[in-house]
Coordinates of C-alpha atoms in Angstrom, one line a residue:
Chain A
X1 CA 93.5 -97.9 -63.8
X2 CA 94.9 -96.9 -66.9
X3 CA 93.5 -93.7 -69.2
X4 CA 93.8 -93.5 -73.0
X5 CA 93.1 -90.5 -74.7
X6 CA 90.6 -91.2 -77.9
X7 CA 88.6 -89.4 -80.3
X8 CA 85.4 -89.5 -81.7
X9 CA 82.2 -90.0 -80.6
X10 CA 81.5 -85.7 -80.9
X11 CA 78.5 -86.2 -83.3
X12 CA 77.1 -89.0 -81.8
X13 CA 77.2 -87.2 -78.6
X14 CA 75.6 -83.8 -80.1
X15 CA 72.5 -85.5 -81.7
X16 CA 72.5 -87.7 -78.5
X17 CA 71.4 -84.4 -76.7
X18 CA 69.9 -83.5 -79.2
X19 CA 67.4 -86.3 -78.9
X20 CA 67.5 -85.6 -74.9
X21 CA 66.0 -82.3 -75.3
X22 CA 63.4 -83.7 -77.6
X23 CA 62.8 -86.4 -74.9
X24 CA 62.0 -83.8 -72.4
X25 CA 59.9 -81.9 -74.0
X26 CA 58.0 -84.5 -74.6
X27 CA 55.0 -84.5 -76.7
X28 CA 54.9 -81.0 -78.2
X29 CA 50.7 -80.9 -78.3
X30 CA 50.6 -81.1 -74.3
X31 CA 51.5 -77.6 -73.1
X32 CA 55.0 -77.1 -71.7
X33 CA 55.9 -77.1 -68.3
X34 CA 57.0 -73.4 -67.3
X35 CA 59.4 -73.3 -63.9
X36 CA 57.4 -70.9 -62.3
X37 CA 54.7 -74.1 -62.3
X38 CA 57.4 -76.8 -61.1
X39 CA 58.3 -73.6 -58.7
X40 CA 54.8 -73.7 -57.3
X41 CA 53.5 -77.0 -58.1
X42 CA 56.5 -79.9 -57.5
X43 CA 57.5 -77.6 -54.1
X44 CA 58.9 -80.6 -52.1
X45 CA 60.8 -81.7 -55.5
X46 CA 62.0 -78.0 -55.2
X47 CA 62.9 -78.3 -51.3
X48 CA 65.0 -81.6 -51.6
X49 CA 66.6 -80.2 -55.0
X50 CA 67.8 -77.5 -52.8
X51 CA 68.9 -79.0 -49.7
X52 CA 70.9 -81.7 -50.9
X53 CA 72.4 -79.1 -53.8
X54 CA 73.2 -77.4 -50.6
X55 CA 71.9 -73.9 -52.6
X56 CA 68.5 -72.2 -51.2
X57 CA 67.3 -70.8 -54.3
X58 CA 63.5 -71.7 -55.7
X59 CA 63.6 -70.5 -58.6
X60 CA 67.3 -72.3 -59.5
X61 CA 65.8 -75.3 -58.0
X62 CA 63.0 -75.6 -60.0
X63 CA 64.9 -74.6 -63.0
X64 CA 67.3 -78.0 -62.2
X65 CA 63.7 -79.9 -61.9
X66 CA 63.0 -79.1 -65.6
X67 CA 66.3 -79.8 -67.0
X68 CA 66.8 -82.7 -65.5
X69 CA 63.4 -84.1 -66.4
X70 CA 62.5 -84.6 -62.6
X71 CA 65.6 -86.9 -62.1
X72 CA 66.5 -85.0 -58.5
X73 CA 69.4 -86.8 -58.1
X74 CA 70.6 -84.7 -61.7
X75 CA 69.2 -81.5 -60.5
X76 CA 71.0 -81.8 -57.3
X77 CA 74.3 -82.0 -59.6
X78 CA 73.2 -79.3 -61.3
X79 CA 72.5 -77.6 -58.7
X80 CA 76.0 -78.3 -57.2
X81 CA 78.0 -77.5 -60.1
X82 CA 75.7 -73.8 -60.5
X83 CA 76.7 -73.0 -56.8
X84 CA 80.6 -73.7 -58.0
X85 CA 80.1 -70.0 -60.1
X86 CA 79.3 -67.8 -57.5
X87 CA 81.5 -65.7 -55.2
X88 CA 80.5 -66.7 -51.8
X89 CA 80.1 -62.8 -49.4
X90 CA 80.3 -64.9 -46.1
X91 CA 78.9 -66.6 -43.7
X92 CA 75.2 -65.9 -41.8
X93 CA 74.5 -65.6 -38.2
X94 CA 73.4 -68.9 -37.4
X95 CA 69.8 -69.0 -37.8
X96 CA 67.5 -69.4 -34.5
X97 CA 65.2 -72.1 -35.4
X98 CA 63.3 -71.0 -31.4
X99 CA 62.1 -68.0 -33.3
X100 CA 60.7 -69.8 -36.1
X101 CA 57.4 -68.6 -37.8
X102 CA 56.4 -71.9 -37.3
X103 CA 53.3 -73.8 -39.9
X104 CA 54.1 -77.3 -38.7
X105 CA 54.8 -78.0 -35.1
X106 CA 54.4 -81.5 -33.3
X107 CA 55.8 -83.5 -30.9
X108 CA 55.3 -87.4 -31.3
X109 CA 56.7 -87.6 -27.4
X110 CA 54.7 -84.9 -25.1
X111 CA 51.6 -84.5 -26.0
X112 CA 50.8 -81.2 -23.9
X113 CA 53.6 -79.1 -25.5
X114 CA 53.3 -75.5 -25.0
X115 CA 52.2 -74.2 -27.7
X116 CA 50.1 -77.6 -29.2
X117 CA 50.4 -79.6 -31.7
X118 CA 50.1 -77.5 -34.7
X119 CA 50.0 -79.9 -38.0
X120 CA 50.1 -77.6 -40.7
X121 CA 49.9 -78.4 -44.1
X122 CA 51.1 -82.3 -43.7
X123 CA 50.5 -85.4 -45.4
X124 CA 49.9 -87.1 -42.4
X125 CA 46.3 -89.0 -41.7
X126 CA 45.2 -88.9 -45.6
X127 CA 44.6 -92.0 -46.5
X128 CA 47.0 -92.1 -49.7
X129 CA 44.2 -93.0 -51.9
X130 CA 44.9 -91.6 -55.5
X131 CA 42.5 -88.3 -56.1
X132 CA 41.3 -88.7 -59.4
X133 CA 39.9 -85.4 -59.2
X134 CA 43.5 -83.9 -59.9
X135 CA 43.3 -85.3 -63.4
X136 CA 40.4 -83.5 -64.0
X137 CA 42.4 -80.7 -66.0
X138 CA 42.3 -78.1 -63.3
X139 CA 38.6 -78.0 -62.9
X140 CA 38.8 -79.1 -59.2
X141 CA 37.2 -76.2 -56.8
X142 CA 40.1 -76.2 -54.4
X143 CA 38.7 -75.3 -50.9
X144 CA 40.8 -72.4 -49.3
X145 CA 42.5 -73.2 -46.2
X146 CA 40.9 -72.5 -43.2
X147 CA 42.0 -69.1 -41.0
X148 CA 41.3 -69.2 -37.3
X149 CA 40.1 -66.2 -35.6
X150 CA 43.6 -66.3 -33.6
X151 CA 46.9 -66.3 -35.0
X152 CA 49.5 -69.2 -33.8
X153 CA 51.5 -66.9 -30.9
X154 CA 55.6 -67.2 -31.8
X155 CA 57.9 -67.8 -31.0
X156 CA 56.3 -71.1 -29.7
X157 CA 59.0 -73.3 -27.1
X158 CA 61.1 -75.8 -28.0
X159 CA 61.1 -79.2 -26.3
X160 CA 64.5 -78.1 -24.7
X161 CA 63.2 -75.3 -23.1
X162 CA 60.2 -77.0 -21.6
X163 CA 61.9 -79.4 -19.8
X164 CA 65.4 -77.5 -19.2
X165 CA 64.5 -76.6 -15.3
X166 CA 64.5 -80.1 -14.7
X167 CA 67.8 -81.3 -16.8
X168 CA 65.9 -84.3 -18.0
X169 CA 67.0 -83.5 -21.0
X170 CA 70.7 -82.8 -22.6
X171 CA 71.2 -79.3 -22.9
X172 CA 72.9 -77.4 -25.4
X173 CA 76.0 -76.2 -25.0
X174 CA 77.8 -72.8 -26.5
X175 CA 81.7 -72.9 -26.6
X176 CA 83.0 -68.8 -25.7
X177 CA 85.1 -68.0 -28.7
X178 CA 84.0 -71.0 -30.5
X179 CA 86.8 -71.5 -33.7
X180 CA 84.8 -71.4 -37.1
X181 CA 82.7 -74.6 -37.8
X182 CA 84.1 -77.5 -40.4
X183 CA 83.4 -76.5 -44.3
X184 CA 82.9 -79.3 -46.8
X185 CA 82.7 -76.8 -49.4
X186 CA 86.4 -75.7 -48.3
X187 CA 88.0 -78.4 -46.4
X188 CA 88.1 -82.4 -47.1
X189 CA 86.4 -85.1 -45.1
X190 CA 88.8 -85.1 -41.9
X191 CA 88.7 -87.8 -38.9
X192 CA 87.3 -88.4 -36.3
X193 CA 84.6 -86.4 -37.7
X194 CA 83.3 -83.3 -35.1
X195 CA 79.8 -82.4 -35.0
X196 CA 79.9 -79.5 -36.7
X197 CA 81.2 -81.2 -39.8
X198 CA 78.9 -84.5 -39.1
X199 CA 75.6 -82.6 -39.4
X200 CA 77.2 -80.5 -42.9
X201 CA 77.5 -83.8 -44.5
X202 CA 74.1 -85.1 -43.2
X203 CA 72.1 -81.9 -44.5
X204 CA 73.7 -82.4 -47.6
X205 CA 73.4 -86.2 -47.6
X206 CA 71.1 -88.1 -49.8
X207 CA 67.4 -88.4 -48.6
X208 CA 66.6 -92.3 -49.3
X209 CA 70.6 -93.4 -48.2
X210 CA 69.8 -91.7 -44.8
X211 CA 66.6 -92.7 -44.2
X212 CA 67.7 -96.6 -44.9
X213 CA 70.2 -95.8 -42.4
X214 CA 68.0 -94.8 -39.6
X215 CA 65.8 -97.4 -40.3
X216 CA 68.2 -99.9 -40.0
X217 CA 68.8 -98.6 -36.9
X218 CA 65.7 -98.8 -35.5
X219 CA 65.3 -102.6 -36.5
X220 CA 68.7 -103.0 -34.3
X221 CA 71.8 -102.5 -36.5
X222 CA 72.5 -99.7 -34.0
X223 CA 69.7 -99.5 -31.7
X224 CA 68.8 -96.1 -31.2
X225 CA 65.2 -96.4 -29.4
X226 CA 64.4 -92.7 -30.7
X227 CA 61.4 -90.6 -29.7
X228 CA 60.2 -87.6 -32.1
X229 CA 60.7 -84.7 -29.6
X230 CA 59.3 -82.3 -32.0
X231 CA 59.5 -81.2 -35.7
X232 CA 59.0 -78.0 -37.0
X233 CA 58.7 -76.2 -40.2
X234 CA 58.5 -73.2 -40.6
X235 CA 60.3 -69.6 -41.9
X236 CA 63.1 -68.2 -40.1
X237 CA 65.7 -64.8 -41.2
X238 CA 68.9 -64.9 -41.9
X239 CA 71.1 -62.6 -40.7
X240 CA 74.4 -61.5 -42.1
X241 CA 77.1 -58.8 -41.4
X242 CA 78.0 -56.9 -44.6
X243 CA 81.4 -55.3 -44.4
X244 CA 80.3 -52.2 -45.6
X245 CA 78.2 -51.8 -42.4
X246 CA 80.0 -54.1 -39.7
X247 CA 76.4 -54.7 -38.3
X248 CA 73.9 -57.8 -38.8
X249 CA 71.1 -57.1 -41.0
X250 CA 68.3 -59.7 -42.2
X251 CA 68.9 -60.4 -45.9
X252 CA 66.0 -62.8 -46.1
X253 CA 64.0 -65.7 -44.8
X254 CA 64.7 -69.5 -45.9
X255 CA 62.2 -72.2 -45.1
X256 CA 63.2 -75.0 -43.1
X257 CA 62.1 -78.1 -41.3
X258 CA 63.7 -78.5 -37.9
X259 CA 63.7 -82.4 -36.0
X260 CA 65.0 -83.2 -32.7
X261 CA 64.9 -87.3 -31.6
X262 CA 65.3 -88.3 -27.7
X263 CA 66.8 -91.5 -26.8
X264 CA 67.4 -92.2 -23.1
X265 CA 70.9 -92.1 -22.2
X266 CA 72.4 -94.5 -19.5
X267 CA 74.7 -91.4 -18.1
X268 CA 77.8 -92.5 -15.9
X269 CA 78.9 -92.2 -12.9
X270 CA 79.6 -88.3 -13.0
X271 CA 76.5 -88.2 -14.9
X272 CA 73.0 -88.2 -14.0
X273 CA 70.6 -90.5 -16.9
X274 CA 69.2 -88.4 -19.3
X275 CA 68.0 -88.0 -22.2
X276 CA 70.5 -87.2 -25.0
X277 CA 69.3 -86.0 -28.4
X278 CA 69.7 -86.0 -32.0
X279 CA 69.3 -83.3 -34.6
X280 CA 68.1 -82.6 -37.8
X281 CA 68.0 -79.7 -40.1
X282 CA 66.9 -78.8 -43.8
X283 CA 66.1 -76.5 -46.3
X284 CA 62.9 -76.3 -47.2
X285 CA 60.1 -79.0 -45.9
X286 CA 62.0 -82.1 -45.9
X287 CA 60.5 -83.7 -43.0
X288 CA 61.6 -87.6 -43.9
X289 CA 64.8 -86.1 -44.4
X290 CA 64.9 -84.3 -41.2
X291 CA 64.0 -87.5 -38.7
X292 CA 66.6 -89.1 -40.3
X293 CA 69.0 -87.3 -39.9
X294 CA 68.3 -86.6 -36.5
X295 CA 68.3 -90.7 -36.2
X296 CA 71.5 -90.6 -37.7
X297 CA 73.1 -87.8 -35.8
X298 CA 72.1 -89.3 -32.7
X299 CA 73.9 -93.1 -33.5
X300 CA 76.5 -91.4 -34.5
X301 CA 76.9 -89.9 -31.0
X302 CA 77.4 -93.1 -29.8
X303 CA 79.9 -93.9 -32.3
X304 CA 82.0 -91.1 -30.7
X305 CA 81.3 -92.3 -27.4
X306 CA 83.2 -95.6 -28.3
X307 CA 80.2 -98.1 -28.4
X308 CA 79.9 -98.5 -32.2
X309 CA 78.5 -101.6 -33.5
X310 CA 76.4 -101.4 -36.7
X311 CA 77.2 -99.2 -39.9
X312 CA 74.8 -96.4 -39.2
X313 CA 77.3 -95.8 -35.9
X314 CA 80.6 -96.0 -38.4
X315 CA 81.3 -92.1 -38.9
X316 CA 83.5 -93.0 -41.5
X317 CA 81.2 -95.3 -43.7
X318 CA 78.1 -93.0 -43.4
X319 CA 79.8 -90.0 -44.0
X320 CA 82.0 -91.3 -47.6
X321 CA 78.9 -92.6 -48.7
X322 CA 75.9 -90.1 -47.9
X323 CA 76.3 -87.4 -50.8
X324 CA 74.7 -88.6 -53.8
X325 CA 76.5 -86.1 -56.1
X326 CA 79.8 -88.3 -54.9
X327 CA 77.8 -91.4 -55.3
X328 CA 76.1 -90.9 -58.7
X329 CA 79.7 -89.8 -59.9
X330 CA 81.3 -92.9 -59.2
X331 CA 78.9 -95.9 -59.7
X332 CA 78.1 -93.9 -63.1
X333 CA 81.6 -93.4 -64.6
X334 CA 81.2 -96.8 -65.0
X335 CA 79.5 -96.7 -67.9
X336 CA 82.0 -94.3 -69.4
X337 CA 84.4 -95.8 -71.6
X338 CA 86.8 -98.8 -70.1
X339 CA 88.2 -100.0 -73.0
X340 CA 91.7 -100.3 -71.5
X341 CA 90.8 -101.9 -68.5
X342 CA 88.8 -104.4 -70.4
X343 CA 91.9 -105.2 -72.4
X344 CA 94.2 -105.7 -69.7
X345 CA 91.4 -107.8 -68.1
X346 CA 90.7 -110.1 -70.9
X347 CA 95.1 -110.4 -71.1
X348 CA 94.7 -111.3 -67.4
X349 CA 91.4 -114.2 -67.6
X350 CA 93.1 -115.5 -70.8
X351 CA 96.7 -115.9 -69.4
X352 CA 94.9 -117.7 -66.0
X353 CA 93.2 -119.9 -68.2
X354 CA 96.2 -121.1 -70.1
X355 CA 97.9 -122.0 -67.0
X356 CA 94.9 -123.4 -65.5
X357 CA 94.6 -125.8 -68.8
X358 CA 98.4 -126.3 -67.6
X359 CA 98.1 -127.3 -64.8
X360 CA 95.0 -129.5 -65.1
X361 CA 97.0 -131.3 -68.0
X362 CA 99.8 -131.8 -65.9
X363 CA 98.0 -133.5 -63.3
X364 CA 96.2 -135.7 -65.8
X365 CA 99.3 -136.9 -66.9
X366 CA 100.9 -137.4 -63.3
X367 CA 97.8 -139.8 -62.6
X368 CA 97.8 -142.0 -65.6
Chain B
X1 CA 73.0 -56.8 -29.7
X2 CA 76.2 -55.4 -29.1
X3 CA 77.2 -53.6 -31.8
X4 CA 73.9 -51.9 -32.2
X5 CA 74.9 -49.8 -29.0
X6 CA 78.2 -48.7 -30.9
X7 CA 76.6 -47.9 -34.7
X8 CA 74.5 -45.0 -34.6
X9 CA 71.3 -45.7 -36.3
X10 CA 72.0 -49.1 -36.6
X11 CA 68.5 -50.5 -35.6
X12 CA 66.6 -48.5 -37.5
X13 CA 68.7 -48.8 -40.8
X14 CA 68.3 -52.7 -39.7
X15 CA 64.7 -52.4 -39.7
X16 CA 63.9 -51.1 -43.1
X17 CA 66.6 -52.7 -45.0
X18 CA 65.0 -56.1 -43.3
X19 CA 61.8 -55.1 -44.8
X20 CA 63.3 -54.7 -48.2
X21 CA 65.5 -58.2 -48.2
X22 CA 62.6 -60.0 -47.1
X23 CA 59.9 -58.4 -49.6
X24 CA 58.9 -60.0 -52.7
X25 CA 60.9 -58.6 -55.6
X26 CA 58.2 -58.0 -57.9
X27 CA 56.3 -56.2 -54.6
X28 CA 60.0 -54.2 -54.3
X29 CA 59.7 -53.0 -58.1
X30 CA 56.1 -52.5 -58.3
X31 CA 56.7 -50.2 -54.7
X32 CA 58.9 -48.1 -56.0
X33 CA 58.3 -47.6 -59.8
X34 CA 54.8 -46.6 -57.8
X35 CA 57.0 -43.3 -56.5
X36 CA 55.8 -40.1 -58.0
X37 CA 59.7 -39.0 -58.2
X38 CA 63.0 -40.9 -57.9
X39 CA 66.0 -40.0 -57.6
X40 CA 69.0 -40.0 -59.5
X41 CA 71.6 -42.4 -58.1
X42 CA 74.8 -43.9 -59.5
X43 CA 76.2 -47.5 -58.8
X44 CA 79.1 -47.6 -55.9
X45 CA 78.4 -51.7 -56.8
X46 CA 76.9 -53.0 -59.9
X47 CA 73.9 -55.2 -58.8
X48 CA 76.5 -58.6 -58.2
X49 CA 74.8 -62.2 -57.5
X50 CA 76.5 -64.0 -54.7
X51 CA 76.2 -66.5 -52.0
X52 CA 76.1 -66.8 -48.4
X53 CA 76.8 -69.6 -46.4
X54 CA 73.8 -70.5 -44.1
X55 CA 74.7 -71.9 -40.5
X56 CA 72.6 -73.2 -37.6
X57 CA 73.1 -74.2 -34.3
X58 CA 74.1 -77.7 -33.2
X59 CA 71.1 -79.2 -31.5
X60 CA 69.2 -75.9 -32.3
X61 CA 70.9 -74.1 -29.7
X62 CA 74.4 -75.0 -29.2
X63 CA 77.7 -73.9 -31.5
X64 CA 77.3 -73.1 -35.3
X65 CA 77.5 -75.3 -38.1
X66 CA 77.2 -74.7 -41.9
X67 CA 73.5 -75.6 -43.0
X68 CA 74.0 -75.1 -46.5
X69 CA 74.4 -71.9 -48.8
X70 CA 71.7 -69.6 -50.5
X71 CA 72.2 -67.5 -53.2
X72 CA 72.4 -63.3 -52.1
X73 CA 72.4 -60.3 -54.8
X74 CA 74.1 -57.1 -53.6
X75 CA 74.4 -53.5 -54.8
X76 CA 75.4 -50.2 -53.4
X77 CA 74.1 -47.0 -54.8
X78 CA 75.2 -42.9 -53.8
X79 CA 72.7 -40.2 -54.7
X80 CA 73.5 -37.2 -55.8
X81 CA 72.9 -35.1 -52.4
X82 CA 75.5 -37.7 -50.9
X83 CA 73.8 -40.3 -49.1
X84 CA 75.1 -44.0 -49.6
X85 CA 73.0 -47.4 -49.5
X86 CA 73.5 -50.7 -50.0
X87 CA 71.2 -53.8 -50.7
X88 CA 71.5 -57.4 -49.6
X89 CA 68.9 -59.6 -50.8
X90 CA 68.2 -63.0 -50.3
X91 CA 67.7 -65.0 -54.5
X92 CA 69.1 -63.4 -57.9
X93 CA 67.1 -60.6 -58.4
X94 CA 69.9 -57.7 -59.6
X95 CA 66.9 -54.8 -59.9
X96 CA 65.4 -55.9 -56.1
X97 CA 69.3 -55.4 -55.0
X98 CA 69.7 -52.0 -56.3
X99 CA 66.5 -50.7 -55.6
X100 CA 67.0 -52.0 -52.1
X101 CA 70.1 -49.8 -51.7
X102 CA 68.8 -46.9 -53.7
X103 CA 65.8 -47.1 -50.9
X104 CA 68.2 -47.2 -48.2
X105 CA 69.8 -44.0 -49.2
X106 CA 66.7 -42.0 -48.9
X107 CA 65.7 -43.3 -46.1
X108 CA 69.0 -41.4 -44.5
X109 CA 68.1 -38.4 -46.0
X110 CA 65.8 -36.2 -44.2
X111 CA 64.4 -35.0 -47.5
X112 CA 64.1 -38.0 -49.4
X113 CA 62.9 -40.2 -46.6
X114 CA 59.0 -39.1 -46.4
X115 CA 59.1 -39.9 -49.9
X116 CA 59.3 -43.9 -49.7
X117 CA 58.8 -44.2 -45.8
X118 CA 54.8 -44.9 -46.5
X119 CA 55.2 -45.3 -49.9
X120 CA 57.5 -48.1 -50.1
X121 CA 58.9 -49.2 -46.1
X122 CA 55.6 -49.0 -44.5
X123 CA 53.8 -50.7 -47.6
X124 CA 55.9 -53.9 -48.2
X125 CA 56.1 -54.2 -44.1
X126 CA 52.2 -53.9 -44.1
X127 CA 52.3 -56.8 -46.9
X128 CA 54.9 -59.1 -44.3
X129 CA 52.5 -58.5 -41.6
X130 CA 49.9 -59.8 -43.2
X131 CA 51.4 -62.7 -44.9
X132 CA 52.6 -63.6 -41.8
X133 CA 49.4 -63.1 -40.4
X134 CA 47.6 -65.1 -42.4
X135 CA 49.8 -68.5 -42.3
X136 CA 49.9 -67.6 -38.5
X137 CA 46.0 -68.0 -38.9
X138 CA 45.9 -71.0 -41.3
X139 CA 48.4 -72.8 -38.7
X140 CA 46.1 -72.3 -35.6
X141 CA 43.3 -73.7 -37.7
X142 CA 45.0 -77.0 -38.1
X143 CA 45.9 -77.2 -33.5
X144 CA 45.2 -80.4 -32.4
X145 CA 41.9 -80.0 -29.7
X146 CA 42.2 -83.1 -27.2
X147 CA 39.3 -84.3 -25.6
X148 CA 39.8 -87.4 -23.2
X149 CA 37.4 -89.7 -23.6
X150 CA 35.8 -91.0 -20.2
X151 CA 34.8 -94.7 -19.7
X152 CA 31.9 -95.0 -17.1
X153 CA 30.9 -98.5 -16.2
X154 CA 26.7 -98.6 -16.3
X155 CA 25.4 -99.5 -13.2
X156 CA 24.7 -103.3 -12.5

């Protein structure tokens, strides 16, 4: 690839943005859009914006929504590139998901789940038929929702803990003196890829590339088989140790959405059949996102276990290719300017064609 | 934990400067600008915005991995009778951050303390309670009630 250095183009490109910020402001007699609405309004826009811009910040999210004229793809860059300008203090607790203030909370496989099946404020079982009374300018009565008498009791158990007595299930394991986990923000792609570094990449990764993965697996590219052991959203604190103090202290509470798939494992012969597990994690409520990644977390086990067969169990293919910041950046420098390459192409076709016509003469001639 | 047992005061300063992290901002402001008298501080750290890497467990309960980052603002004030605080709190709010620490401060002094422990600590934890309370309500409204449904053949 060859790079040229040219001029020109600077007042094209000025009144091009120009016109861009016209564009999305759209037409000026319709009230504009204020973040605090897009905040409030577009929320799930707001939660993928910041998980896969890897930066838990509403109000920066939603600001990244307006900009980018609801591209999310483009406010995830933004996002991205904001994140780039701040000092980073350190590194949180990890966050215990068990003690989650938990809104949504069901389990697809066990039905009797301590706890319930809570199903919160989901999207599940309406009937996806459009509400026409949304267009009606805000005049819709929205009915409150409804309290119960009794609060949810938390923290409610986790699927592992229910059945942990009876190891049916894979258990979790914590490594004494474990070294610091794998940071894509710090270190390059490395592998094979550890889990730690795996489930980075997938919490970052694009939404639709993900989900296209697991369900490619589950039409058999990669049979996985999973069961949705539970999802959860909910609130949970964040806990951090200034230096100043040397002791944790909350700092705040992030949203998340928490997914754990079962698949049954075969075991071996020093280990009893079980069920192994995959996980998924996000900010905000990003529930698609979460199954997936819990889908692909789990075929990706098996890749590490040596049986890979289909692309969502190739670490090294689903990794390079899940961040759509990465994506986006190359497909679309495309369009920047190739003007060299072109020319060096065109030198290339026209010089094959002359010794094609050659060649194709020659052989005329040979024959008569 | 552990290191609670080694830094004296540590769970209660814990406590209080939870409830200020995790408070709305505007509920922060409008809890202390509420105060009949505050008093006169000077910055240690100039309200700074930040970031701190989030992590979670593998699994949910297994070894840590890095979740993603959210943005922190920090500040640490000293009053003028000696006391020191600081504020970490979660988004990008610099006058949350240093009101935060300014709050912390009087909370170690035992003459400044009654002054925002109702007024401001006991307030914005009373507003956690009850937002917490309230989704906590909202969410048992939407439990699932089985009911099996029996099949009885008729007789004959």
């Amino acid at each position: 690839m060859a790079y040229v250095a040219v001029k020109g183009g600077e007042k094209a490109i000025t009144n091009a943005h120009r016109w861009l910020a016209e564009d999305r402001r759209g037409d000026t007699a319709v009230p504009e859009v204020e973040v605090a609405q897009i905040r409030e309004q577009l929320s799930l826009a707001i939660d993928r914006v910041m998980s896969e811009g890897s930066c838990y910040d509403r109000d920066l999210a939603a600001l990244a929504v307006k900009q980018a004229r609801g591209d999310l793809p483009e406010a995830i860059f933004l996002t991205r590139a904001y994140r780039t300008t701040l000092a980073r203090f350190g590194a949180s607790l990890p966050v215990e998901t068990g003690q989650m203030a938990v809104r949504r909370r069901v389990s697809a496989a066990f039905k009797d789940i301590p706890g319930g099946q809570v199903l919160g404020p989901t999207f599940d079982y309406t009937h996806r038929l459009l509400d026409f009374t949304l267009a009606a300018n805000g005049e819709t009565p929205i009915e409150g929702a409804l309290e119960a008498e009794e609060a949810q009791a938390y923290p409610m158990a986790t699927i592992a803990s229910v059945f942990s007595h009876e190891d049916l299930l894979e258990a979790d394991t914590r490594t004494p003196d474990a070294p610091e986990p794998f940071d894509l923000t710090r270190d390059p792609m490395a592998f094979p890829a550890g889990r730690d570094q795996r489930l980075q990449a997938l919490a970052r990764g694009d939404e639709g590339f993900l989900l296209s993965l697991a369900y490619s697996s589950q039409r058999g590219w990669g049979n996985t088989h999973p069961l949705c052991a539970e999802i959860r959203l909910g609130e949970v604190a964040v806990e951090f140790v200034p230096d100043e103090l040397g002791f944790p202290i909350e700092i705040g509470e992030v949203t998340l959405t928490e997914c754990q798939m079962i698949s049954t494992g075969a075991g071996g012969t020093d280990k009893a059949p079980q069920f192994t597990r995959g996980y998924g994690l996000t900010f905000g409520h990003c529930e698609r996102k979460a199954m997936s990644m819990a889908i692909v977390d789990r075929a990706l086990r098996d890749a590490s276990a040596g049986e890979a067969s289909a692309p969502v169990q190739d670490e090294e293919f689903v990794l390079y290719h899940s961040d759509n910041v990465e994506a986006s950046g190359f497909v679309q420098h495309l369009k920047l300017p190739h003007y060299v390459d072109f020319q060096a192409d065109l030198q290339l076709i026209r010089r094959l064609r002359r010794e094609h016509a050659e060649r194709v003469a020659a052989m005329k001639e040979a024959a008569e | 934990m552990a290191v609670e047992a080694v830094v004296e005061g540590a769970p209660e300063r814990r406590r209080w400067l939870s409830i200020l992290a995790k408070a709305p901002s505007k509920d922060v402001i409008a809890a202390w600008e509420g105060l009949a008298e505050r008093p006169d501080y000077r910055a240690l750290r100039a309200p700074e915005i930040g970031m701190v890497l989030v992590r979670g467990r593998m699994g949910g309960g297994g070894d840590a991995f890095n979740l993603g980052e959210m943005t922190v603002t920090r500040a640490a004030v000293r009053l003028e009778s000696g006391e020191t605080g600081i504020g970490y709190v979660a988004g990008r709010d610099r006058r949350h951050a240093e009101i935060a620490a300014a709050v912390d401060a009087m909370m170690q002094s035992s003459d400044l303390r009654p002054a925002v422990e109702g007024a401001v600590i006991a307030r914005l934890a009373r507003g956690q309670d009850e937002r917490r309370n309230t989704a906590a309500r909202k969410a048992a409204a939407t439990k699932v009630d089985f009911f099996t449904m029996v099949r009885t053949r008729s007789p004959g």
